[in-house]
């Protein structure tokens, strides 16, 4: 929230109907199963692991600003659309993506038995994933190791089609917001089906939902809780002195001259924080 000086001040996390109330984005973490998003990764090049948003739509218990930020928002045409809303308390600008009112929608977190990133608390994510016509909903691990509902079967979404995460898109294309805030599979310039084979990234100036969408050297600049961001340079908080900042002038963290968590890579030397290059991305290896 904003104080009288215009600077941010610490405030209690939003409340609402959710089976995940701890591990909001930005919370310091040690393991993925302590985060609502199930994504505990180093922030920029600091090496400090914090809970970070999963690709695309915001999952149950995560921060949001409007319904379209959440997995299960109405109007997407995806399994479970309309089952989830962004629950915001009166007078507040940020809320949480509430529990589904029916089956667990496309992209929402779910439970995979014995998987390291499955919530092990008494409030474990539900497994009743929604399915599209002709398909059953299943819980699958996405490109960054987050267990999420998939009701699309083996079908992938082409460039411009709606998506819940990059896992829905052909060729692992990023799932990014359009001008109206609707998440769609990224259309690579010159491509026709979501891009060329292999990992794809969004250059500076393009839209993003998380840092992993952006090409190395850029980060996803966005408001807290929103899926709408732009790949660009990190900027310092209001009132800070760039000359005394921890990173280079004009940044609020060490400049990401290396690839951040989830961004594309060719070798582990490309990645920040000693993270390995696995399956073409800087990320922890997915282990069952």
PDB file of C-alpha atoms in Angstrom:
ATOM      1  CA  UNK A   1       0.000   0.000   0.000  1.00  0.00           C
ATOM      2  CA  UNK A   2       1.043   3.668  -0.401  1.00  0.00           C
ATOM      3  CA  UNK A   3       1.888   5.884   2.543  1.00  0.00           C
ATOM      4  CA  UNK A   4       1.581   9.669   2.796  1.00  0.00           C
ATOM      5  CA  UNK A   5       4.972  10.094   1.120  1.00  0.00           C
ATOM      6  CA  UNK A   6       3.937   8.089  -1.921  1.00  0.00           C
ATOM      7  CA  UNK A   7       6.331   5.295  -0.982  1.00  0.00           C
ATOM      8  CA  UNK A   8       5.209   1.739  -0.369  1.00  0.00           C
ATOM      9  CA  UNK A   9       4.541   0.591   3.186  1.00  0.00           C
ATOM     10  CA  UNK A  10       4.187  -2.904   4.601  1.00  0.00           C
ATOM     11  CA  UNK A  11       0.611  -4.023   5.242  1.00  0.00           C
ATOM     12  CA  UNK A  12      -1.185  -7.272   6.075  1.00  0.00           C
ATOM     13  CA  UNK A  13      -1.704  -9.606   3.126  1.00  0.00           C
ATOM     14  CA  UNK A  14      -5.174  -9.622   1.537  1.00  0.00           C
ATOM     15  CA  UNK A  15      -7.662 -12.081   3.011  1.00  0.00           C
ATOM     16  CA  UNK A  16     -10.226 -14.228   1.270  1.00  0.00           C
ATOM     17  CA  UNK A  17     -11.522 -17.704   0.512  1.00  0.00           C
ATOM     18  CA  UNK A  18      -8.380 -19.627  -0.419  1.00  0.00           C
ATOM     19  CA  UNK A  19      -6.688 -22.873   0.534  1.00  0.00           C
ATOM     20  CA  UNK A  20      -3.297 -21.111   0.370  1.00  0.00           C
ATOM     21  CA  UNK A  21      -2.762 -18.184   2.723  1.00  0.00           C
ATOM     22  CA  UNK A  22       1.015 -18.366   3.138  1.00  0.00           C
ATOM     23  CA  UNK A  23       3.772 -18.037   0.575  1.00  0.00           C
ATOM     24  CA  UNK A  24       2.451 -15.064  -1.383  1.00  0.00           C
ATOM     25  CA  UNK A  25       4.608 -13.651  -4.181  1.00  0.00           C
ATOM     26  CA  UNK A  26       7.690 -11.968  -2.734  1.00  0.00           C
ATOM     27  CA  UNK A  27       7.811 -14.085   0.427  1.00  0.00           C
ATOM     28  CA  UNK A  28      11.274 -15.452   1.198  1.00  0.00           C
ATOM     29  CA  UNK A  29      11.176 -19.221   0.723  1.00  0.00           C
ATOM     30  CA  UNK A  30      13.335 -22.316   0.846  1.00  0.00           C
ATOM     31  CA  UNK A  31      11.222 -24.801  -1.097  1.00  0.00           C
ATOM     32  CA  UNK A  32       8.601 -24.665  -3.834  1.00  0.00           C
ATOM     33  CA  UNK A  33       5.927 -26.338  -1.714  1.00  0.00           C
ATOM     34  CA  UNK A  34       5.915 -23.337   0.647  1.00  0.00           C
ATOM     35  CA  UNK A  35       4.629 -20.985  -2.094  1.00  0.00           C
ATOM     36  CA  UNK A  36       1.057 -20.574  -3.335  1.00  0.00           C
ATOM     37  CA  UNK A  37       2.498 -20.554  -6.854  1.00  0.00           C
ATOM     38  CA  UNK A  38       4.787 -23.554  -6.106  1.00  0.00           C
ATOM     39  CA  UNK A  39       7.604 -21.487  -7.634  1.00  0.00           C
ATOM     40  CA  UNK A  40      10.434 -20.629  -5.216  1.00  0.00           C
ATOM     41  CA  UNK A  41      13.202 -19.074  -7.290  1.00  0.00           C
ATOM     42  CA  UNK A  42      16.069 -16.567  -6.965  1.00  0.00           C
ATOM     43  CA  UNK A  43      15.041 -12.945  -7.383  1.00  0.00           C
ATOM     44  CA  UNK A  44      16.962 -11.377 -10.287  1.00  0.00           C
ATOM     45  CA  UNK A  45      20.701 -11.883  -9.708  1.00  0.00           C
ATOM     46  CA  UNK A  46      20.520 -11.572  -5.902  1.00  0.00           C
ATOM     47  CA  UNK A  47      20.533 -15.309  -5.192  1.00  0.00           C
ATOM     48  CA  UNK A  48      17.749 -14.825  -2.624  1.00  0.00           C
ATOM     49  CA  UNK A  49      14.875 -17.233  -3.222  1.00  0.00           C
ATOM     50  CA  UNK A  50      11.386 -15.775  -3.009  1.00  0.00           C
ATOM     51  CA  UNK A  51       7.953 -17.020  -4.037  1.00  0.00           C
ATOM     52  CA  UNK A  52       7.309 -15.867  -7.602  1.00  0.00           C
ATOM     53  CA  UNK A  53       4.249 -15.910  -9.860  1.00  0.00           C
ATOM     54  CA  UNK A  54       3.732 -18.957 -12.034  1.00  0.00           C
ATOM     55  CA  UNK A  55       3.546 -18.430 -15.793  1.00  0.00           C
ATOM     56  CA  UNK A  56       0.403 -16.779 -17.111  1.00  0.00           C
ATOM     57  CA  UNK A  57      -2.637 -16.564 -14.862  1.00  0.00           C
ATOM     58  CA  UNK A  58      -2.340 -16.135 -11.105  1.00  0.00           C
ATOM     59  CA  UNK A  59      -3.121 -19.286  -9.150  1.00  0.00           C
ATOM     60  CA  UNK A  60      -5.265 -19.867  -6.070  1.00  0.00           C
ATOM     61  CA  UNK A  61      -4.263 -17.640  -3.162  1.00  0.00           C
ATOM     62  CA  UNK A  62      -1.974 -15.438  -5.240  1.00  0.00           C
ATOM     63  CA  UNK A  63      -2.349 -11.666  -5.444  1.00  0.00           C
ATOM     64  CA  UNK A  64      -4.535 -10.134  -8.156  1.00  0.00           C
ATOM     65  CA  UNK A  65      -6.014  -6.808  -9.263  1.00  0.00           C
ATOM     66  CA  UNK A  66      -8.913  -7.966 -11.436  1.00  0.00           C
ATOM     67  CA  UNK A  67     -10.692 -11.165 -12.412  1.00  0.00           C
ATOM     68  CA  UNK A  68      -8.708 -11.621 -15.621  1.00  0.00           C
ATOM     69  CA  UNK A  69      -5.517 -11.985 -13.563  1.00  0.00           C
ATOM     70  CA  UNK A  70      -6.753 -15.292 -12.110  1.00  0.00           C
ATOM     71  CA  UNK A  71      -6.764 -18.817 -13.499  1.00  0.00           C
ATOM     72  CA  UNK A  72     -10.426 -19.602 -14.161  1.00  0.00           C
ATOM     73  CA  UNK A  73     -11.487 -16.078 -15.141  1.00  0.00           C
ATOM     74  CA  UNK A  74     -14.591 -15.783 -17.309  1.00  0.00           C
ATOM     75  CA  UNK A  75     -14.325 -15.268 -21.057  1.00  0.00           C
ATOM     76  CA  UNK A  76     -11.180 -17.269 -21.810  1.00  0.00           C
ATOM     77  CA  UNK A  77     -12.827 -20.253 -23.471  1.00  0.00           C
ATOM     78  CA  UNK A  78     -10.580 -22.524 -21.395  1.00  0.00           C
ATOM     79  CA  UNK A  79     -11.728 -25.379 -19.124  1.00  0.00           C
ATOM     80  CA  UNK A  80     -13.226 -24.008 -15.917  1.00  0.00           C
ATOM     81  CA  UNK A  81     -13.691 -20.446 -17.163  1.00  0.00           C
ATOM     82  CA  UNK A  82     -15.778 -18.372 -14.769  1.00  0.00           C
ATOM     83  CA  UNK A  83     -15.028 -20.573 -11.746  1.00  0.00           C
ATOM     84  CA  UNK A  84     -12.651 -18.082 -10.097  1.00  0.00           C
ATOM     85  CA  UNK A  85     -12.754 -14.377  -9.286  1.00  0.00           C
ATOM     86  CA  UNK A  86     -10.295 -11.901  -7.826  1.00  0.00           C
ATOM     87  CA  UNK A  87     -11.662 -11.326  -4.321  1.00  0.00           C
ATOM     88  CA  UNK A  88     -10.850  -7.753  -3.249  1.00  0.00           C
ATOM     89  CA  UNK A  89     -11.907  -6.293   0.088  1.00  0.00           C
ATOM     90  CA  UNK A  90     -13.737  -2.917   0.021  1.00  0.00           C
ATOM     91  CA  UNK A  91     -11.361   0.011  -0.252  1.00  0.00           C
ATOM     92  CA  UNK A  92      -8.440  -2.139  -1.396  1.00  0.00           C
ATOM     93  CA  UNK A  93      -6.760  -2.327  -4.811  1.00  0.00           C
ATOM     94  CA  UNK A  94      -5.212  -5.781  -4.449  1.00  0.00           C
ATOM     95  CA  UNK A  95      -6.957  -9.028  -3.584  1.00  0.00           C
ATOM     96  CA  UNK A  96      -6.451 -12.756  -3.981  1.00  0.00           C
ATOM     97  CA  UNK A  97      -7.569 -15.330  -6.512  1.00  0.00           C
ATOM     98  CA  UNK A  98     -10.234 -17.162  -4.512  1.00  0.00           C
ATOM     99  CA  UNK A  99     -11.086 -20.855  -4.342  1.00  0.00           C
ATOM    100  CA  UNK A 100     -12.823 -22.242  -7.461  1.00  0.00           C
ATOM    101  CA  UNK A 101     -16.599 -22.416  -7.192  1.00  0.00           C
ATOM    102  CA  UNK A 102     -16.629 -25.707  -9.079  1.00  0.00           C
ATOM    103  CA  UNK A 103     -13.901 -27.822 -10.699  1.00  0.00           C
ATOM    104  CA  UNK A 104     -10.297 -26.610 -10.651  1.00  0.00           C
ATOM    105  CA  UNK A 105      -9.758 -24.492 -13.818  1.00  0.00           C
ATOM    106  CA  UNK A 106      -7.054 -24.589 -16.468  1.00  0.00           C
ATOM    107  CA  UNK A 107      -3.699 -23.454 -15.081  1.00  0.00           C
ATOM    108  CA  UNK A 108      -4.630 -23.548 -11.400  1.00  0.00           C
ATOM    109  CA  UNK A 109      -2.306 -25.419  -9.031  1.00  0.00           C
ATOM    110  CA  UNK A 110      -3.188 -28.999  -8.208  1.00  0.00           C
ATOM    111  CA  UNK A 111      -1.839 -32.001  -6.314  1.00  0.00           C
ATOM    112  CA  UNK A 112       0.567 -34.602  -7.708  1.00  0.00           C
ATOM    113  CA  UNK A 113       1.314 -37.374  -5.248  1.00  0.00           C
ATOM    114  CA  UNK A 114       4.910 -37.517  -3.993  1.00  0.00           C
ATOM    115  CA  UNK A 115       6.007 -34.606  -6.216  1.00  0.00           C
ATOM    116  CA  UNK A 116       8.398 -32.221  -4.448  1.00  0.00           C
ATOM    117  CA  UNK A 117       6.472 -29.072  -5.394  1.00  0.00           C
ATOM    118  CA  UNK A 118       3.067 -30.306  -4.265  1.00  0.00           C
ATOM    119  CA  UNK A 119       1.734 -28.557  -1.167  1.00  0.00           C
ATOM    120  CA  UNK A 120       2.164 -30.951   1.748  1.00  0.00           C
ATOM    121  CA  UNK A 121       0.047 -28.977   4.225  1.00  0.00           C
ATOM    122  CA  UNK A 122      -3.472 -29.828   5.322  1.00  0.00           C
ATOM    123  CA  UNK A 123      -4.764 -27.367   2.724  1.00  0.00           C
ATOM    124  CA  UNK A 124      -3.361 -29.221  -0.292  1.00  0.00           C
ATOM    125  CA  UNK A 125      -4.537 -28.085  -3.701  1.00  0.00           C
ATOM    126  CA  UNK A 126      -7.518 -29.890  -5.157  1.00  0.00           C
ATOM    127  CA  UNK A 127      -7.258 -32.480  -7.896  1.00  0.00           C
ATOM    128  CA  UNK A 128     -10.655 -32.121  -9.575  1.00  0.00           C
ATOM    129  CA  UNK A 129      -9.297 -30.427 -12.698  1.00  0.00           C
ATOM    130  CA  UNK A 130     -11.807 -29.246 -15.292  1.00  0.00           C
ATOM    131  CA  UNK A 131     -11.727 -30.872 -18.714  1.00  0.00           C
ATOM    132  CA  UNK A 132     -12.523 -29.497 -22.155  1.00  0.00           C
ATOM    133  CA  UNK A 133     -15.012 -31.282 -24.396  1.00  0.00           C
ATOM    134  CA  UNK A 134     -13.648 -34.757 -25.105  1.00  0.00           C
ATOM    135  CA  UNK A 135     -10.815 -34.448 -22.570  1.00  0.00           C
ATOM    136  CA  UNK A 136     -10.452 -35.222 -18.889  1.00  0.00           C
ATOM    137  CA  UNK A 137      -8.785 -32.719 -16.597  1.00  0.00           C
ATOM    138  CA  UNK A 138      -5.422 -33.872 -15.252  1.00  0.00           C
ATOM    139  CA  UNK A 139      -2.718 -32.439 -13.022  1.00  0.00           C
ATOM    140  CA  UNK A 140       0.549 -31.986 -14.930  1.00  0.00           C
ATOM    141  CA  UNK A 141       3.868 -30.269 -14.271  1.00  0.00           C
ATOM    142  CA  UNK A 142       4.348 -27.138 -16.385  1.00  0.00           C
ATOM    143  CA  UNK A 143       7.538 -25.876 -18.053  1.00  0.00           C
ATOM    144  CA  UNK A 144       8.880 -24.460 -14.767  1.00  0.00           C
ATOM    145  CA  UNK A 145       7.918 -27.400 -12.572  1.00  0.00           C
ATOM    146  CA  UNK A 146       4.617 -26.059 -11.230  1.00  0.00           C
ATOM    147  CA  UNK A 147       1.830 -28.692 -10.910  1.00  0.00           C
ATOM    148  CA  UNK A 148      -1.156 -27.233 -12.793  1.00  0.00           C
ATOM    149  CA  UNK A 149      -4.487 -28.361 -14.156  1.00  0.00           C
ATOM    150  CA  UNK A 150      -4.673 -29.212 -17.846  1.00  0.00           C
ATOM    151  CA  UNK A 151      -7.960 -30.060 -19.494  1.00  0.00           C
ATOM    152  CA  UNK A 152      -6.792 -29.570 -23.082  1.00  0.00           C
ATOM    153  CA  UNK A 153      -5.369 -33.053 -23.532  1.00  0.00           C
ATOM    154  CA  UNK A 154      -2.481 -33.187 -26.009  1.00  0.00           C
ATOM    155  CA  UNK A 155      -3.758 -30.160 -27.937  1.00  0.00           C
ATOM    156  CA  UNK A 156      -1.659 -26.994 -27.846  1.00  0.00           C
ATOM    157  CA  UNK A 157      -2.806 -23.438 -28.424  1.00  0.00           C
ATOM    158  CA  UNK A 158      -1.432 -21.525 -31.418  1.00  0.00           C
ATOM    159  CA  UNK A 159      -0.286 -17.912 -31.527  1.00  0.00           C
ATOM    160  CA  UNK A 160      -3.039 -15.486 -30.550  1.00  0.00           C
ATOM    161  CA  UNK A 161      -5.245 -18.081 -28.851  1.00  0.00           C
ATOM    162  CA  UNK A 162      -6.116 -17.727 -25.180  1.00  0.00           C
ATOM    163  CA  UNK A 163      -3.997 -19.562 -22.633  1.00  0.00           C
ATOM    164  CA  UNK A 164      -3.587 -20.055 -18.906  1.00  0.00           C
ATOM    165  CA  UNK A 165       0.180 -20.637 -18.979  1.00  0.00           C
ATOM    166  CA  UNK A 166       3.007 -21.215 -21.435  1.00  0.00           C
ATOM    167  CA  UNK A 167       2.352 -24.920 -20.972  1.00  0.00           C
ATOM    168  CA  UNK A 168      -0.802 -24.486 -23.077  1.00  0.00           C
ATOM    169  CA  UNK A 169       1.055 -22.934 -26.025  1.00  0.00           C
ATOM    170  CA  UNK A 170       2.672 -24.690 -28.979  1.00  0.00           C
ATOM    171  CA  UNK A 171       6.486 -24.789 -28.839  1.00  0.00           C
ATOM    172  CA  UNK A 172       6.497 -23.502 -25.241  1.00  0.00           C
ATOM    173  CA  UNK A 173       5.651 -19.993 -26.419  1.00  0.00           C
ATOM    174  CA  UNK A 174       5.097 -17.516 -23.563  1.00  0.00           C
ATOM    175  CA  UNK A 175       1.522 -16.914 -22.401  1.00  0.00           C
ATOM    176  CA  UNK A 176       1.351 -13.114 -22.284  1.00  0.00           C
ATOM    177  CA  UNK A 177      -1.361 -10.442 -21.939  1.00  0.00           C
ATOM    178  CA  UNK A 178      -2.783  -8.562 -24.900  1.00  0.00           C
ATOM    179  CA  UNK A 179      -3.754  -4.878 -24.746  1.00  0.00           C
ATOM    180  CA  UNK A 180      -6.986  -5.791 -22.943  1.00  0.00           C
ATOM    181  CA  UNK A 181      -5.186  -7.941 -20.376  1.00  0.00           C
ATOM    182  CA  UNK A 182      -6.354 -11.259 -21.866  1.00  0.00           C
ATOM    183  CA  UNK A 183      -3.620 -13.900 -21.805  1.00  0.00           C
ATOM    184  CA  UNK A 184      -2.723 -15.237 -25.249  1.00  0.00           C
ATOM    185  CA  UNK A 185       0.041 -17.384 -26.724  1.00  0.00           C
ATOM    186  CA  UNK A 186       2.844 -15.125 -27.898  1.00  0.00           C
ATOM    187  CA  UNK A 187       3.032 -14.528 -31.632  1.00  0.00           C
ATOM    188  CA  UNK A 188       6.685 -14.554 -32.634  1.00  0.00           C
ATOM    189  CA  UNK A 189       7.360 -11.999 -35.392  1.00  0.00           C
ATOM    190  CA  UNK A 190       7.387 -13.934 -38.648  1.00  0.00           C
ATOM    191  CA  UNK A 191       5.912 -17.042 -37.011  1.00  0.00           C
ATOM    192  CA  UNK A 192       2.495 -18.536 -37.659  1.00  0.00           C
ATOM    193  CA  UNK A 193       1.933 -21.179 -34.999  1.00  0.00           C
ATOM    194  CA  UNK A 194       3.279 -19.755 -31.759  1.00  0.00           C
ATOM    195  CA  UNK A 195       6.839 -19.578 -33.022  1.00  0.00           C
ATOM    196  CA  UNK A 196       9.690 -21.727 -34.208  1.00  0.00           C
ATOM    197  CA  UNK A 197      10.521 -24.991 -32.409  1.00  0.00           C
ATOM    198  CA  UNK A 198      12.334 -24.639 -29.117  1.00  0.00           C
ATOM    199  CA  UNK A 199      12.150 -22.124 -26.272  1.00  0.00           C
ATOM    200  CA  UNK A 200      10.948 -18.658 -27.239  1.00  0.00           C
ATOM    201  CA  UNK A 201      11.368 -15.335 -25.447  1.00  0.00           C
ATOM    202  CA  UNK A 202       9.859 -11.860 -25.602  1.00  0.00           C
ATOM    203  CA  UNK A 203      12.267  -8.982 -26.397  1.00  0.00           C
ATOM    204  CA  UNK A 204      12.332  -5.678 -24.521  1.00  0.00           C
ATOM    205  CA  UNK A 205       9.162  -3.699 -25.059  1.00  0.00           C
ATOM    206  CA  UNK A 206       6.973  -6.787 -25.442  1.00  0.00           C
ATOM    207  CA  UNK A 207       4.286  -7.909 -22.993  1.00  0.00           C
ATOM    208  CA  UNK A 208       4.965 -10.468 -20.266  1.00  0.00           C
ATOM    209  CA  UNK A 209       3.338 -12.146 -17.277  1.00  0.00           C
ATOM    210  CA  UNK A 210       6.540 -13.253 -15.474  1.00  0.00           C
ATOM    211  CA  UNK A 211      10.301 -12.700 -15.806  1.00  0.00           C
ATOM    212  CA  UNK A 212      10.716 -16.037 -17.587  1.00  0.00           C
ATOM    213  CA  UNK A 213       8.756 -14.706 -20.580  1.00  0.00           C
ATOM    214  CA  UNK A 214      11.459 -12.129 -21.325  1.00  0.00           C
ATOM    215  CA  UNK A 215      14.710 -12.618 -23.206  1.00  0.00           C
ATOM    216  CA  UNK A 216      17.873 -12.585 -21.056  1.00  0.00           C
ATOM    217  CA  UNK A 217      18.886  -9.064 -20.095  1.00  0.00           C
ATOM    218  CA  UNK A 218      15.287  -7.992 -19.495  1.00  0.00           C
ATOM    219  CA  UNK A 219      12.866  -8.468 -16.631  1.00  0.00           C
ATOM    220  CA  UNK A 220       9.064  -8.296 -16.468  1.00  0.00           C
ATOM    221  CA  UNK A 221       8.143  -4.879 -15.059  1.00  0.00           C
ATOM    222  CA  UNK A 222       4.602  -4.969 -13.656  1.00  0.00           C
ATOM    223  CA  UNK A 223       2.388  -3.931 -10.762  1.00  0.00           C
ATOM    224  CA  UNK A 224       2.082  -6.324  -7.835  1.00  0.00           C
ATOM    225  CA  UNK A 225      -0.712  -8.815  -8.459  1.00  0.00           C
ATOM    226  CA  UNK A 226      -1.127  -8.003 -12.137  1.00  0.00           C
ATOM    227  CA  UNK A 227      -0.447 -10.322 -15.062  1.00  0.00           C
ATOM    228  CA  UNK A 228       0.143  -7.300 -17.304  1.00  0.00           C
ATOM    229  CA  UNK A 229       3.813  -6.449 -17.606  1.00  0.00           C
ATOM    230  CA  UNK A 230       6.389  -5.216 -20.102  1.00  0.00           C
ATOM    231  CA  UNK A 231       9.832  -6.702 -20.667  1.00  0.00           C
ATOM    232  CA  UNK A 232      12.287  -3.964 -19.774  1.00  0.00           C
ATOM    233  CA  UNK A 233      14.923  -2.759 -17.353  1.00  0.00           C
ATOM    234  CA  UNK A 234      14.339  -2.835 -13.620  1.00  0.00           C
ATOM    235  CA  UNK A 235      13.766   0.622 -12.108  1.00  0.00           C
ATOM    236  CA  UNK A 236      14.429   1.829  -8.558  1.00  0.00           C
ATOM    237  CA  UNK A 237      11.581   2.406  -6.088  1.00  0.00           C
ATOM    238  CA  UNK A 238      10.498   6.076  -5.703  1.00  0.00           C
ATOM    239  CA  UNK A 239      12.796   8.112  -3.472  1.00  0.00           C
ATOM    240  CA  UNK A 240      15.859   5.859  -3.765  1.00  0.00           C
ATOM    241  CA  UNK A 241      19.294   7.037  -4.815  1.00  0.00           C
ATOM    242  CA  UNK A 242      20.464   4.985  -7.819  1.00  0.00           C
ATOM    243  CA  UNK A 243      24.083   5.857  -7.027  1.00  0.00           C
ATOM    244  CA  UNK A 244      23.749   4.068  -3.682  1.00  0.00           C
ATOM    245  CA  UNK A 245      21.589   1.235  -4.943  1.00  0.00           C
ATOM    246  CA  UNK A 246      22.689  -2.398  -4.674  1.00  0.00           C
ATOM    247  CA  UNK A 247      22.870  -2.754  -8.427  1.00  0.00           C
ATOM    248  CA  UNK A 248      23.829  -0.607 -11.354  1.00  0.00           C
ATOM    249  CA  UNK A 249      22.359   2.895 -11.743  1.00  0.00           C
ATOM    250  CA  UNK A 250      18.691   2.679 -12.644  1.00  0.00           C
ATOM    251  CA  UNK A 251      18.048  -0.742 -11.135  1.00  0.00           C
ATOM    252  CA  UNK A 252      16.677  -2.037  -7.836  1.00  0.00           C
ATOM    253  CA  UNK A 253      18.828  -5.187  -7.932  1.00  0.00           C
ATOM    254  CA  UNK A 254      22.057  -6.254  -9.625  1.00  0.00           C
ATOM    255  CA  UNK A 255      21.596  -5.897 -13.374  1.00  0.00           C
ATOM    256  CA  UNK A 256      20.462  -9.171 -14.970  1.00  0.00           C
ATOM    257  CA  UNK A 257      23.362  -9.494 -17.390  1.00  0.00           C
ATOM    258  CA  UNK A 258      22.784 -13.214 -16.999  1.00  0.00           C
ATOM    259  CA  UNK A 259      19.562 -15.120 -17.680  1.00  0.00           C
ATOM    260  CA  UNK A 260      17.081 -14.984 -14.800  1.00  0.00           C
ATOM    261  CA  UNK A 261      15.190 -17.998 -13.498  1.00  0.00           C
ATOM    262  CA  UNK A 262      13.062 -19.550 -16.243  1.00  0.00           C
ATOM    263  CA  UNK A 263      14.663 -17.579 -19.070  1.00  0.00           C
ATOM    264  CA  UNK A 264      16.179 -19.317 -22.081  1.00  0.00           C
ATOM    265  CA  UNK A 265      19.791 -20.508 -22.073  1.00  0.00           C
ATOM    266  CA  UNK A 266      22.275 -22.633 -23.976  1.00  0.00           C
ATOM    267  CA  UNK A 267      24.627 -23.544 -21.122  1.00  0.00           C
ATOM    268  CA  UNK A 268      24.592 -23.176 -17.344  1.00  0.00           C
ATOM    269  CA  UNK A 269      27.129 -20.355 -17.697  1.00  0.00           C
ATOM    270  CA  UNK A 270      24.296 -18.239 -19.147  1.00  0.00           C
ATOM    271  CA  UNK A 271      22.275 -18.437 -15.915  1.00  0.00           C
ATOM    272  CA  UNK A 272      22.265 -16.181 -12.855  1.00  0.00           C
ATOM    273  CA  UNK A 273      22.860 -17.486  -9.329  1.00  0.00           C
ATOM    274  CA  UNK A 274      24.536 -20.753 -10.316  1.00  0.00           C
ATOM    275  CA  UNK A 275      21.252 -22.190 -11.615  1.00  0.00           C
ATOM    276  CA  UNK A 276      21.617 -24.969 -14.181  1.00  0.00           C
ATOM    277  CA  UNK A 277      20.510 -24.709 -17.788  1.00  0.00           C
ATOM    278  CA  UNK A 278      17.995 -27.540 -17.997  1.00  0.00           C
ATOM    279  CA  UNK A 279      15.786 -28.273 -20.991  1.00  0.00           C
ATOM    280  CA  UNK A 280      16.765 -24.938 -22.551  1.00  0.00           C
ATOM    281  CA  UNK A 281      15.814 -22.851 -19.506  1.00  0.00           C
ATOM    282  CA  UNK A 282      17.600 -21.619 -16.390  1.00  0.00           C
ATOM    283  CA  UNK A 283      15.765 -23.636 -13.751  1.00  0.00           C
ATOM    284  CA  UNK A 284      15.953 -26.334 -11.132  1.00  0.00           C
ATOM    285  CA  UNK A 285      15.690 -29.792 -12.614  1.00  0.00           C
ATOM    286  CA  UNK A 286      12.225 -31.306 -12.285  1.00  0.00           C
ATOM    287  CA  UNK A 287      12.515 -34.407 -10.113  1.00  0.00           C
ATOM    288  CA  UNK A 288       9.637 -36.679  -9.114  1.00  0.00           C
TER     289      UNK A 288
END
